[in-house]
């Protein structure tokens, strides 16, 4: 299985994503960063409904973001096609980060980083990462090393 | 008490609300319509956390929208200041609509209509409107009649 | 070429699309409707940057929405995969509509309709549809007829 | 004139701002940060249409964000009322940052930072901050010092 299966995605910029300055409105990048790792874990094989919280499901854990950051290097414009690369990392037992880099014609145009905390849905105390997420992080990192060999 | 207390609100158009055509991006109007009736019932005196569903609360009813519509009559631009008028109506025991009209310098520039269904949060069967919403609808309609006398 | 090339698309519901009631927040459907016809005309072969307005381009026409509507028939939930069908129609020389229907496991769960007006970007007077949009609408309708034969 | 005139604002969390985890969806904070400084400069007395770019106006400068960051310290929930404090700072002639802090019942629950670059709208080269923005930044900082005396 190639890394691109779950670590390299594509995104086309829509009209409604852009503002009157003619470029993508900045906070959309963070939305895309979140949507990208959802997409990534689904392609990897995780059932999204099993790990994300919902009023109907009996999920046990939530993953609130405690920090997010984005850098914008070159303008991203309407109808641009971006290549999105994802790199998750475990920080400790209850923290993980997801780095996302955005490329336009092979040039890095923007990057984002989300740091998630893993909490119990009821008492909001810190708990361990779900095993499925651990596996996705490990597989992603192994994959990345292979890519560079 | 004057109608304007809970039936007439204000909204300023932000930079991120507008698209590259230099006007408000259309679906934001429906967001504002929803935010307006939330604002309205809160000003009227309803505790929002008691009637809207959440993972933490024990609310019993949800109000999914079954139909929404918007008409755009004149351009709404960045930094415009709109006056928003709200008119809720009970359709039957488990259905209500909220009409929202948007004015710019006294001129009607857009209008929206949301139709909500009232369902039990667990079995998703039709249930009666919460009493507090019934009272808000009644008061709004009485108020409107007085306004026109 | 099959209709599905530019008239049938796919959409996965993301975590951020849903609200505390556990379902897709209503106005996102209208965003997806707009994104869908952008996607459709691009697949059909139209250069998006040539027909949509921007501060940098010299496009001559804008397509403001004068009316939009959406109907919600069944809950759309997080991680759902929707099939989206698009049907554009010319109303007259300066008006066109785009109907969008959303299916979940072959069941119609929601539909949306956008009505666009074609205006000159400078004086905002009504002008004819761009030829490329006319061709997309015609081709879409022919295609649809073939599909039902 | 008190600082609170243009440096302390209020925000109520709407139903559509929250996700299925029952809290505000993270990237909305960055939207509010941007909306807050727009609000701030308007209250300070700057004509928004004169400094922000639009397809219709002849503004000369744009303020793309080159970096944004947000920290989330405590859950922000539906119907919460936040106090927002704004602190702009000039970094150099063509760069400025806006820090935004969010309080719930006097407790700091989140903070955001936007760094803007000032560019010429045509050739996208670095240019000086508009004088009106310089004045707003200076006045804000003087004001803040007084506040702490």
Coordinates of C-alpha atoms in Angstrom, one line a residue:
Chain A
X1 CA 0.0 0.0 0.0
X2 CA 1.4 3.4 -0.9
X3 CA 1.5 6.4 1.4
X4 CA -0.6 8.3 -1.0
X5 CA -3.5 6.1 -0.1
X6 CA -4.3 7.8 3.1
X7 CA -1.6 10.6 3.5
X8 CA -1.9 12.5 0.2
X9 CA -5.3 14.1 -0.7
X10 CA -6.6 16.6 -3.1
X11 CA -8.7 19.7 -2.7
X12 CA -10.2 22.2 -5.2
X13 CA -10.9 25.7 -4.0
X14 CA -14.5 26.7 -4.5
X15 CA -16.1 30.1 -5.2
X16 CA -17.6 30.4 -1.7
X17 CA -14.2 29.7 -0.1
X18 CA -12.8 33.0 -1.4
X19 CA -13.3 36.5 -0.1
X20 CA -13.4 39.9 -1.8
X21 CA -9.6 40.0 -1.9
X22 CA -9.8 37.2 -4.5
X23 CA -8.1 34.6 -2.3
X24 CA -9.2 31.8 -0.1
X25 CA -10.5 33.2 3.2
X26 CA -7.9 32.3 5.8
X27 CA -9.8 30.2 8.4
X28 CA -11.0 27.8 5.7
X29 CA -7.5 26.3 5.7
X30 CA -8.1 25.1 9.2
X31 CA -11.4 23.6 8.2
X32 CA -9.6 21.7 5.4
X33 CA -6.9 20.6 7.8
X34 CA -9.6 18.9 10.0
X35 CA -11.5 17.5 7.0
X36 CA -8.2 16.1 5.7
X37 CA -7.4 14.0 8.7
X38 CA -10.9 12.8 8.9
X39 CA -10.5 11.7 5.3
X40 CA -7.2 10.2 6.0
X41 CA -8.3 8.0 8.9
X42 CA -11.3 6.8 6.9
X43 CA -9.2 5.8 3.9
X44 CA -6.8 4.1 6.4
X45 CA -9.8 2.0 7.5
X46 CA -11.2 3.5 10.6
X47 CA -15.0 3.7 11.0
X48 CA -15.5 7.4 11.6
X49 CA -18.8 6.9 13.4
X50 CA -17.0 4.7 15.9
X51 CA -14.5 7.3 17.1
X52 CA -16.2 10.7 16.7
X53 CA -18.8 11.8 19.3
X54 CA -22.4 12.1 18.4
X55 CA -25.7 12.4 20.3
X56 CA -26.8 9.0 19.0
X57 CA -23.7 7.0 19.3
X58 CA -22.1 5.6 22.5
X59 CA -18.6 6.9 21.8
X60 CA -16.5 7.3 24.9
X61 CA -13.9 9.8 23.9
X62 CA -13.7 13.3 22.4
X63 CA -10.7 15.0 20.7
X64 CA -11.0 18.7 21.4
X65 CA -8.4 20.9 19.7
X66 CA -6.2 22.8 22.2
X67 CA -4.1 24.6 19.7
X68 CA -4.2 25.3 16.0
X69 CA -1.9 27.2 13.7
X70 CA -1.7 28.1 10.1
X71 CA 0.9 29.7 7.8
X72 CA 0.1 31.2 4.4
X73 CA 3.1 31.4 2.1
X74 CA 1.6 32.0 -1.3
X75 CA -1.9 33.1 -2.4
X76 CA -4.5 30.3 -2.8
X77 CA -7.1 31.3 -5.4
X78 CA -10.4 30.2 -6.6
X79 CA -10.3 27.0 -8.7
X80 CA -6.8 26.2 -7.5
X81 CA -6.2 22.5 -7.1
X82 CA -4.1 21.7 -4.0
X83 CA -2.3 18.6 -3.0
X84 CA -2.6 18.0 0.7
X85 CA -0.1 16.0 2.7
X86 CA -0.9 14.8 6.2
X87 CA 1.5 13.9 9.0
X88 CA 0.1 12.8 12.4
X89 CA 2.3 12.5 15.5
X90 CA 1.7 11.2 19.0
X91 CA 2.9 13.7 21.6
X92 CA 2.0 11.7 24.6
X93 CA -0.7 9.2 25.8
X94 CA -3.5 11.8 25.5
X95 CA -2.1 14.3 23.0
X96 CA -1.6 14.1 19.3
X97 CA -0.9 16.6 16.5
X98 CA -1.7 16.5 12.8
X99 CA 0.4 18.6 10.5
X100 CA -1.0 19.3 7.1
X101 CA 0.9 20.8 4.2
X102 CA -0.8 22.3 1.1
X103 CA 0.9 22.3 -2.3
X104 CA 0.0 24.1 -5.6
X105 CA 1.9 22.8 -8.6
X106 CA 4.4 21.2 -6.3
X107 CA 5.0 24.5 -4.4
X108 CA 4.3 24.6 -0.7
X109 CA 1.6 27.4 -0.4
X110 CA 0.3 26.8 3.2
X111 CA 0.6 24.6 6.2
X112 CA -1.5 23.9 9.3
X113 CA -1.1 22.2 12.6
X114 CA -3.8 20.9 14.9
X115 CA -3.1 19.6 18.4
X116 CA -5.8 17.4 19.9
X117 CA -6.3 16.3 23.4
X118 CA -8.1 13.0 24.2
X119 CA -10.8 13.3 26.9
X120 CA -13.5 11.1 28.4
X121 CA -16.8 12.3 27.0
X122 CA -18.5 12.3 30.4
X123 CA -16.0 13.6 33.0
X124 CA -13.7 15.4 30.5
X125 CA -10.6 13.9 32.1
X126 CA -7.6 13.0 30.0
X127 CA -7.6 9.4 28.6
X128 CA -5.4 7.4 26.3
X129 CA -5.7 7.7 22.5
X130 CA -8.0 5.2 20.9
X131 CA -6.0 2.2 19.7
X132 CA -7.2 2.8 16.1
X133 CA -5.8 6.3 16.1
X134 CA -2.5 5.0 17.5
X135 CA -2.3 2.5 14.7
X136 CA -3.0 5.2 12.1
X137 CA -0.3 7.4 13.5
X138 CA 2.2 4.6 13.6
X139 CA 1.5 3.4 10.1
X140 CA 1.7 7.0 8.8
X141 CA 5.1 7.5 10.3
X142 CA 6.5 4.2 9.1
X143 CA 5.1 5.0 5.7
X144 CA 6.8 8.4 5.7
X145 CA 10.1 6.9 6.5
X146 CA 9.8 4.4 3.6
X147 CA 8.9 7.2 1.3
X148 CA 12.2 8.9 2.0
X149 CA 14.4 5.8 1.6
Chain B
X1 CA -42.8 46.3 25.9
X2 CA -42.1 47.2 22.2
X3 CA -41.9 44.6 19.4
X4 CA -38.3 45.7 18.7
X5 CA -37.2 44.2 21.9
X6 CA -37.1 40.7 20.5
X7 CA -38.4 41.0 16.9
X8 CA -36.1 43.6 15.4
X9 CA -32.4 42.9 15.4
X10 CA -29.3 44.3 13.7
X11 CA -26.5 42.7 11.6
X12 CA -23.3 44.1 10.2
X13 CA -21.8 42.3 7.2
X14 CA -18.3 41.2 7.8
X15 CA -15.4 40.8 5.3
X16 CA -15.5 37.0 5.5
X17 CA -19.2 36.9 4.7
X18 CA -18.6 38.2 1.2
X19 CA -17.3 36.4 -1.9
X20 CA -15.2 37.5 -4.9
X21 CA -18.2 39.0 -6.6
X22 CA -18.1 41.7 -3.8
X23 CA -21.4 40.7 -2.2
X24 CA -22.5 38.6 0.7
X25 CA -22.2 34.9 -0.2
X26 CA -25.8 33.6 -0.5
X27 CA -26.0 30.8 2.1
X28 CA -24.9 33.1 4.9
X29 CA -28.4 34.7 4.8
X30 CA -29.8 31.4 6.0
X31 CA -27.2 31.2 8.8
X32 CA -28.3 34.7 9.9
X33 CA -31.9 33.7 9.7
X34 CA -31.3 30.9 12.2
X35 CA -29.0 33.0 14.4
X36 CA -31.7 35.7 14.4
X37 CA -34.5 33.5 15.8
X38 CA -32.1 32.1 18.4
X39 CA -31.3 35.8 19.4
X40 CA -35.0 36.6 19.4
X41 CA -36.1 33.8 21.7
X42 CA -33.3 34.6 24.1
X43 CA -34.2 38.3 24.3
X44 CA -37.8 37.2 24.8
X45 CA -36.6 35.3 27.9
X46 CA -36.2 31.6 26.9
X47 CA -33.1 29.8 28.2
X48 CA -31.5 28.6 25.0
X49 CA -29.7 25.7 26.7
X50 CA -33.0 24.4 27.9
X51 CA -34.6 24.0 24.5
X52 CA -31.7 23.2 22.1
X53 CA -30.2 19.7 22.0
X54 CA -26.7 19.0 23.3
X55 CA -24.6 16.0 24.2
X56 CA -24.5 17.2 27.8
X57 CA -28.0 18.4 28.4
X58 CA -31.1 16.3 28.8
X59 CA -33.3 18.2 26.3
X60 CA -36.1 16.1 24.9
X61 CA -36.9 17.7 21.6
X62 CA -35.1 18.7 18.5
X63 CA -36.2 21.1 15.8
X64 CA -34.8 20.0 12.4
X65 CA -35.5 22.2 9.5
X66 CA -37.5 20.5 6.8
X67 CA -37.6 23.4 4.3
X68 CA -35.7 26.7 3.9
X69 CA -35.9 29.4 1.3
X70 CA -34.3 32.7 0.6
X71 CA -34.9 35.6 -1.8
X72 CA -32.3 38.2 -2.7
X73 CA -33.7 41.5 -4.0
X74 CA -30.8 43.9 -3.8
X75 CA -27.0 43.4 -3.3
X76 CA -25.9 43.1 0.3
X77 CA -22.3 44.3 0.5
X78 CA -19.4 44.3 3.0
X79 CA -19.9 46.7 5.9
X80 CA -23.6 47.1 5.2
X81 CA -25.8 47.4 8.3
X82 CA -29.0 45.4 8.1
X83 CA -32.2 45.7 10.1
X84 CA -33.6 42.2 10.6
X85 CA -37.3 41.6 11.4
X86 CA -38.5 38.2 12.6
X87 CA -42.0 36.8 12.3
X88 CA -42.6 33.3 13.7
X89 CA -45.8 31.3 13.0
X90 CA -47.2 28.1 14.3
X91 CA -48.3 25.8 11.4
X92 CA -49.6 23.0 13.4
X93 CA -48.8 21.2 16.7
X94 CA -45.4 20.0 15.5
X95 CA -44.5 22.5 12.8
X96 CA -43.5 26.2 12.9
X97 CA -42.0 28.6 10.5
X98 CA -39.9 31.6 11.1
X99 CA -39.9 34.4 8.4
X100 CA -37.0 36.8 8.5
X101 CA -36.8 40.0 6.4
X102 CA -33.6 42.0 5.9
X103 CA -33.6 45.8 5.4
X104 CA -30.9 48.2 4.3
X105 CA -31.7 51.8 4.8
X106 CA -35.4 50.9 5.2
X107 CA -35.4 49.0 1.8
X108 CA -36.2 45.3 1.8
X109 CA -33.1 43.6 0.4
X110 CA -33.6 39.9 1.2
X111 CA -35.9 37.6 3.0
X112 CA -35.7 34.0 4.4
X113 CA -38.1 31.4 5.6
X114 CA -37.3 28.4 7.8
X115 CA -39.8 25.6 8.5
X116 CA -39.0 23.6 11.6
X117 CA -40.4 20.2 12.7
X118 CA -40.5 19.3 16.4
X119 CA -39.3 15.7 17.0
X120 CA -38.5 13.6 20.1
X121 CA -34.8 13.4 20.4
X122 CA -34.8 9.6 20.9
X123 CA -37.3 8.1 18.6
X124 CA -37.5 11.0 16.2
X125 CA -41.4 10.9 16.2
X126 CA -43.4 14.1 15.9
X127 CA -44.1 15.9 19.2
X128 CA -45.8 19.1 20.3
X129 CA -43.9 22.4 20.2
X130 CA -42.3 23.3 23.6
X131 CA -44.6 25.6 25.6
X132 CA -41.9 28.3 25.7
X133 CA -41.7 28.4 21.9
X134 CA -45.6 28.5 21.7
X135 CA -45.6 31.6 24.0
X136 CA -42.8 33.3 22.0
X137 CA -44.8 32.7 18.7
X138 CA -48.1 34.0 20.3
X139 CA -46.4 37.0 21.8
X140 CA -44.7 37.8 18.5
X141 CA -48.0 37.7 16.6
X142 CA -49.9 39.8 19.1
X143 CA -47.0 42.3 19.1
X144 CA -47.1 42.5 15.3
X145 CA -50.8 43.2 15.3
X146 CA -50.4 46.1 17.8
X147 CA -47.6 47.5 15.7
X148 CA -49.9 47.9 12.7
X149 CA -52.8 49.6 14.7
Chain C
X1 CA -19.5 10.0 -22.3
X2 CA -21.8 9.1 -19.5
X3 CA -24.0 11.5 -17.6
X4 CA -22.2 10.6 -14.5
X5 CA -19.2 12.3 -15.7
X6 CA -20.4 15.8 -14.8
X7 CA -23.9 15.3 -13.4
X8 CA -23.4 12.8 -10.6
X9 CA -21.0 13.6 -7.8
X10 CA -20.1 12.3 -4.4
X11 CA -19.9 14.0 -1.0
X12 CA -18.8 12.8 2.4
X13 CA -20.2 14.6 5.5
X14 CA -17.5 15.9 7.7
X15 CA -17.5 16.4 11.5
X16 CA -17.6 20.2 11.2
X17 CA -20.6 20.0 8.9
X18 CA -22.8 18.7 11.8
X19 CA -24.3 20.4 14.7
X20 CA -25.2 19.4 18.3
X21 CA -28.3 17.7 17.1
X22 CA -26.1 15.1 15.5
X23 CA -27.1 16.0 11.9
X24 CA -25.7 18.1 9.1
X25 CA -26.4 21.8 9.9
X26 CA -29.0 22.9 7.4
X27 CA -27.4 25.7 5.4
X28 CA -24.4 23.5 4.5
X29 CA -26.7 21.8 2.0
X30 CA -26.9 25.1 0.0
X31 CA -23.1 25.4 0.1
X32 CA -22.8 21.9 -1.3
X33 CA -25.4 22.7 -4.0
X34 CA -23.2 25.6 -5.2
X35 CA -20.0 23.6 -4.9
X36 CA -21.6 20.8 -6.9
X37 CA -22.5 22.9 -9.9
X38 CA -19.0 24.5 -9.9
X39 CA -17.6 20.9 -9.9
X40 CA -20.0 19.9 -12.6
X41 CA -19.1 22.7 -15.1
X42 CA -15.4 22.1 -14.4
X43 CA -15.7 18.4 -15.2
X44 CA -17.8 19.3 -18.3
X45 CA -14.8 21.3 -19.4
X46 CA -15.3 25.0 -18.6
X47 CA -12.4 27.0 -17.1
X48 CA -13.8 28.2 -13.8
X49 CA -11.5 31.2 -13.7
X50 CA -12.9 32.4 -17.0
X51 CA -16.5 32.6 -16.0
X52 CA -16.5 33.5 -12.2
X53 CA -15.7 37.0 -11.1
X54 CA -12.5 37.9 -9.4
X55 CA -10.6 41.0 -8.5
X56 CA -7.7 39.9 -10.7
X57 CA -9.5 38.6 -13.8
X58 CA -11.4 40.5 -16.4
X59 CA -14.6 38.5 -16.3
X60 CA -17.6 40.4 -17.6
X61 CA -20.5 38.7 -15.9
X62 CA -21.6 37.8 -12.5
X63 CA -24.3 35.2 -11.5
X64 CA -25.9 36.3 -8.3
X65 CA -28.5 34.0 -6.7
X66 CA -31.9 35.5 -6.6
X67 CA -33.6 32.6 -4.9
X68 CA -32.6 29.4 -3.2
X69 CA -34.5 26.7 -1.5
X70 CA -33.8 23.4 0.2
X71 CA -35.9 20.5 1.4
X72 CA -34.7 18.0 4.0
X73 CA -36.5 14.6 3.9
X74 CA -34.3 12.3 6.0
X75 CA -31.5 13.0 8.5
X76 CA -28.0 13.5 7.0
X77 CA -25.4 12.4 9.5
X78 CA -21.7 12.6 10.1
X79 CA -19.7 10.3 7.8
X80 CA -22.6 9.7 5.5
X81 CA -21.7 9.3 1.9
X82 CA -24.1 11.1 -0.5
X83 CA -24.6 10.8 -4.2
X84 CA -25.4 14.2 -5.7
X85 CA -27.3 14.6 -8.9
X86 CA -27.3 17.9 -10.7
X87 CA -29.9 19.2 -13.2
X88 CA -29.4 22.7 -14.6
X89 CA -32.2 24.5 -16.7
X90 CA -32.3 27.7 -18.6
X91 CA -35.3 29.8 -17.6
X92 CA -34.7 32.7 -20.0
X93 CA -31.8 34.5 -21.6
X94 CA -30.5 35.9 -18.3
X95 CA -31.9 33.4 -15.7
X96 CA -31.0 29.8 -15.0
X97 CA -31.7 27.3 -12.2
X98 CA -29.7 24.4 -10.9
X99 CA -31.5 21.6 -9.1
X100 CA -29.5 19.4 -6.9
X101 CA -30.7 16.1 -5.3
X102 CA -28.9 14.3 -2.6
X103 CA -29.2 10.5 -2.2
X104 CA -28.0 8.2 0.7
X105 CA -28.0 4.5 -0.2
X106 CA -30.2 5.3 -3.2
X107 CA -32.8 7.1 -1.0
X108 CA -33.5 10.8 -1.7
X109 CA -32.6 12.6 1.5
X110 CA -32.6 16.2 0.5
X111 CA -32.9 18.5 -2.5
X112 CA -31.9 22.1 -3.3
X113 CA -32.6 24.6 -6.0
X114 CA -30.6 27.7 -6.9
X115 CA -31.8 30.4 -9.3
X116 CA -29.1 32.6 -10.8
X117 CA -29.4 35.8 -12.6
X118 CA -26.7 36.9 -15.2
X119 CA -25.6 40.5 -14.8
X120 CA -22.9 42.7 -16.2
X121 CA -20.2 43.1 -13.6
X122 CA -20.0 46.9 -14.1
X123 CA -23.5 48.3 -14.5
X124 CA -25.3 45.3 -13.0
X125 CA -27.8 45.1 -15.9
X126 CA -29.2 41.8 -17.1
X127 CA -27.1 40.2 -19.8
X128 CA -27.2 36.8 -21.7
X129 CA -25.9 33.6 -20.2
X130 CA -22.3 32.9 -21.2
X131 CA -22.2 30.6 -24.1
X132 CA -20.2 28.0 -22.2
X133 CA -23.0 27.8 -19.5
X134 CA -25.6 27.5 -22.3
X135 CA -23.7 24.5 -23.7
X136 CA -23.4 22.9 -20.3
X137 CA -27.1 23.3 -19.7
X138 CA -28.0 21.9 -23.1
X139 CA -25.7 18.9 -22.8
X140 CA -26.9 18.2 -19.3
X141 CA -30.5 18.0 -20.5
X142 CA -29.8 15.9 -23.6
X143 CA -27.8 13.6 -21.4
X144 CA -30.7 13.3 -18.9
X145 CA -33.1 12.3 -21.7
X146 CA -30.7 9.6 -23.0
X147 CA -30.4 8.2 -19.5
X148 CA -34.1 7.6 -19.3
X149 CA -34.4 5.9 -22.7
Chain D
X1 CA -13.2 57.8 25.7
X2 CA -12.9 54.4 27.4
X3 CA -11.0 51.5 26.0
X4 CA -14.1 49.4 26.0
X5 CA -15.4 51.5 23.3
X6 CA -13.4 49.7 20.6
X7 CA -11.3 47.2 22.4
X8 CA -13.8 45.1 24.3
X9 CA -16.7 43.4 22.5
X10 CA -19.3 40.8 23.1
X11 CA -20.2 37.5 21.3
X12 CA -22.9 35.0 21.9
X13 CA -22.3 31.4 20.7
X14 CA -25.0 30.3 18.2
X15 CA -26.3 26.8 17.7
X16 CA -24.7 26.5 14.2
X17 CA -21.3 27.4 15.7
X18 CA -21.1 24.2 17.7
X19 CA -20.4 20.6 16.6
X20 CA -21.5 17.2 17.7
X21 CA -19.1 17.2 20.6
X22 CA -21.3 19.9 22.1
X23 CA -18.7 22.7 21.9
X24 CA -17.9 25.5 19.5
X25 CA -16.2 24.1 16.4
X26 CA -12.6 25.2 16.6
X27 CA -12.0 27.3 13.5
X28 CA -14.9 29.6 14.3
X29 CA -12.7 31.2 16.8
X30 CA -10.5 32.5 14.1
X31 CA -13.5 33.8 12.2
X32 CA -14.6 35.7 15.4
X33 CA -11.1 37.0 15.8
X34 CA -11.2 38.6 12.3
X35 CA -14.8 39.8 12.8
X36 CA -13.7 41.4 16.1
X37 CA -10.9 43.6 14.7
X38 CA -13.2 44.7 11.9
X39 CA -15.8 45.6 14.5
X40 CA -13.1 47.3 16.5
X41 CA -11.7 49.6 13.8
X42 CA -15.3 50.5 12.8
X43 CA -16.1 51.6 16.3
X44 CA -12.8 53.5 16.4
X45 CA -14.1 55.4 13.4
X46 CA -12.6 53.9 10.3
X47 CA -14.8 53.5 7.2
X48 CA -14.5 49.8 6.5
X49 CA -15.3 50.2 2.8
X50 CA -12.4 52.5 2.4
X51 CA -9.7 50.1 3.6
X52 CA -10.9 46.6 2.7
X53 CA -10.6 45.5 -0.9
X54 CA -13.6 45.0 -3.1
X55 CA -14.4 44.5 -6.8
X56 CA -16.3 47.8 -6.8
X57 CA -14.0 50.0 -4.8
X58 CA -10.7 51.5 -5.6
X59 CA -8.8 50.4 -2.5
X60 CA -5.1 50.2 -3.0
X61 CA -4.0 47.8 -0.3
X62 CA -4.9 44.3 0.9
X63 CA -4.1 42.7 4.3
X64 CA -3.6 39.0 3.7
X65 CA -3.0 36.9 6.9
X66 CA 0.4 35.2 6.8
X67 CA 0.0 33.4 10.2
X68 CA -2.8 32.6 12.5
X69 CA -3.0 30.7 15.8
X70 CA -5.5 29.8 18.4
X71 CA -5.4 28.3 21.9
X72 CA -8.4 26.7 23.5
X73 CA -8.2 26.6 27.3
X74 CA -11.8 25.8 28.4
X75 CA -14.8 24.5 26.5
X76 CA -16.9 27.2 24.8
X77 CA -20.5 26.0 24.6
X78 CA -23.7 26.9 22.9
X79 CA -25.4 30.0 24.3
X80 CA -22.2 31.1 26.1
X81 CA -21.7 34.8 26.2
X82 CA -18.0 35.8 25.7
X83 CA -16.2 39.0 26.4
X84 CA -13.6 39.7 23.6
X85 CA -10.6 41.9 24.2
X86 CA -8.5 43.0 21.2
X87 CA -4.9 44.2 21.2
X88 CA -3.3 45.2 17.9
X89 CA 0.4 45.7 17.5
X90 CA 2.6 47.1 14.7
X91 CA 5.4 44.7 13.9
X92 CA 7.1 46.7 11.2
X93 CA 6.0 49.1 8.4
X94 CA 4.1 46.4 6.5
X95 CA 3.2 43.8 9.2
X96 CA 0.8 44.0 12.1
X97 CA -0.7 41.5 14.5
X98 CA -4.0 41.4 16.3
X99 CA -4.3 39.5 19.5
X100 CA -7.8 38.5 20.7
X101 CA -8.6 37.0 24.0
X102 CA -12.0 35.4 24.9
X103 CA -13.4 35.5 28.4
X104 CA -16.4 33.6 29.9
X105 CA -17.5 34.8 33.2
X106 CA -14.1 36.7 33.6
X107 CA -12.2 33.4 32.9
X108 CA -9.9 33.3 29.9
X109 CA -11.2 30.5 27.7
X110 CA -9.4 31.0 24.4
X111 CA -7.1 33.3 22.6
X112 CA -6.2 33.9 19.0
X113 CA -3.5 35.8 17.1
X114 CA -3.6 37.0 13.4
X115 CA -0.6 38.4 11.6
X116 CA -1.4 40.5 8.6
X117 CA 0.9 41.7 5.8
X118 CA 0.1 44.9 3.9
X119 CA 0.4 44.5 0.1
X120 CA -0.3 46.6 -2.9
X121 CA -3.5 45.2 -4.5
X122 CA -2.0 45.2 -8.0
X123 CA 1.6 44.1 -7.8
X124 CA 1.3 42.4 -4.4
X125 CA 4.5 44.1 -3.2
X126 CA 4.9 45.1 0.5
X127 CA 3.6 48.6 1.3
X128 CA 3.2 50.6 4.4
X129 CA 0.2 50.2 6.8
X130 CA -2.6 52.6 5.9
X131 CA -2.5 55.7 8.2
X132 CA -5.9 55.0 9.7
X133 CA -4.8 51.5 10.8
X134 CA -1.6 53.0 12.3
X135 CA -3.7 55.4 14.3
X136 CA -6.0 52.7 15.5
X137 CA -3.0 50.6 16.7
X138 CA -1.4 53.5 18.5
X139 CA -4.6 54.6 20.2
X140 CA -5.3 51.0 21.3
X141 CA -1.9 50.7 22.9
X142 CA -2.1 54.1 24.6
X143 CA -5.5 53.1 25.9
X144 CA -4.2 49.8 27.2
X145 CA -1.4 51.5 29.1
X146 CA -3.9 53.9 30.7
X147 CA -6.1 51.0 31.7
X148 CA -3.3 49.4 33.7
X149 CA -2.3 52.6 35.6

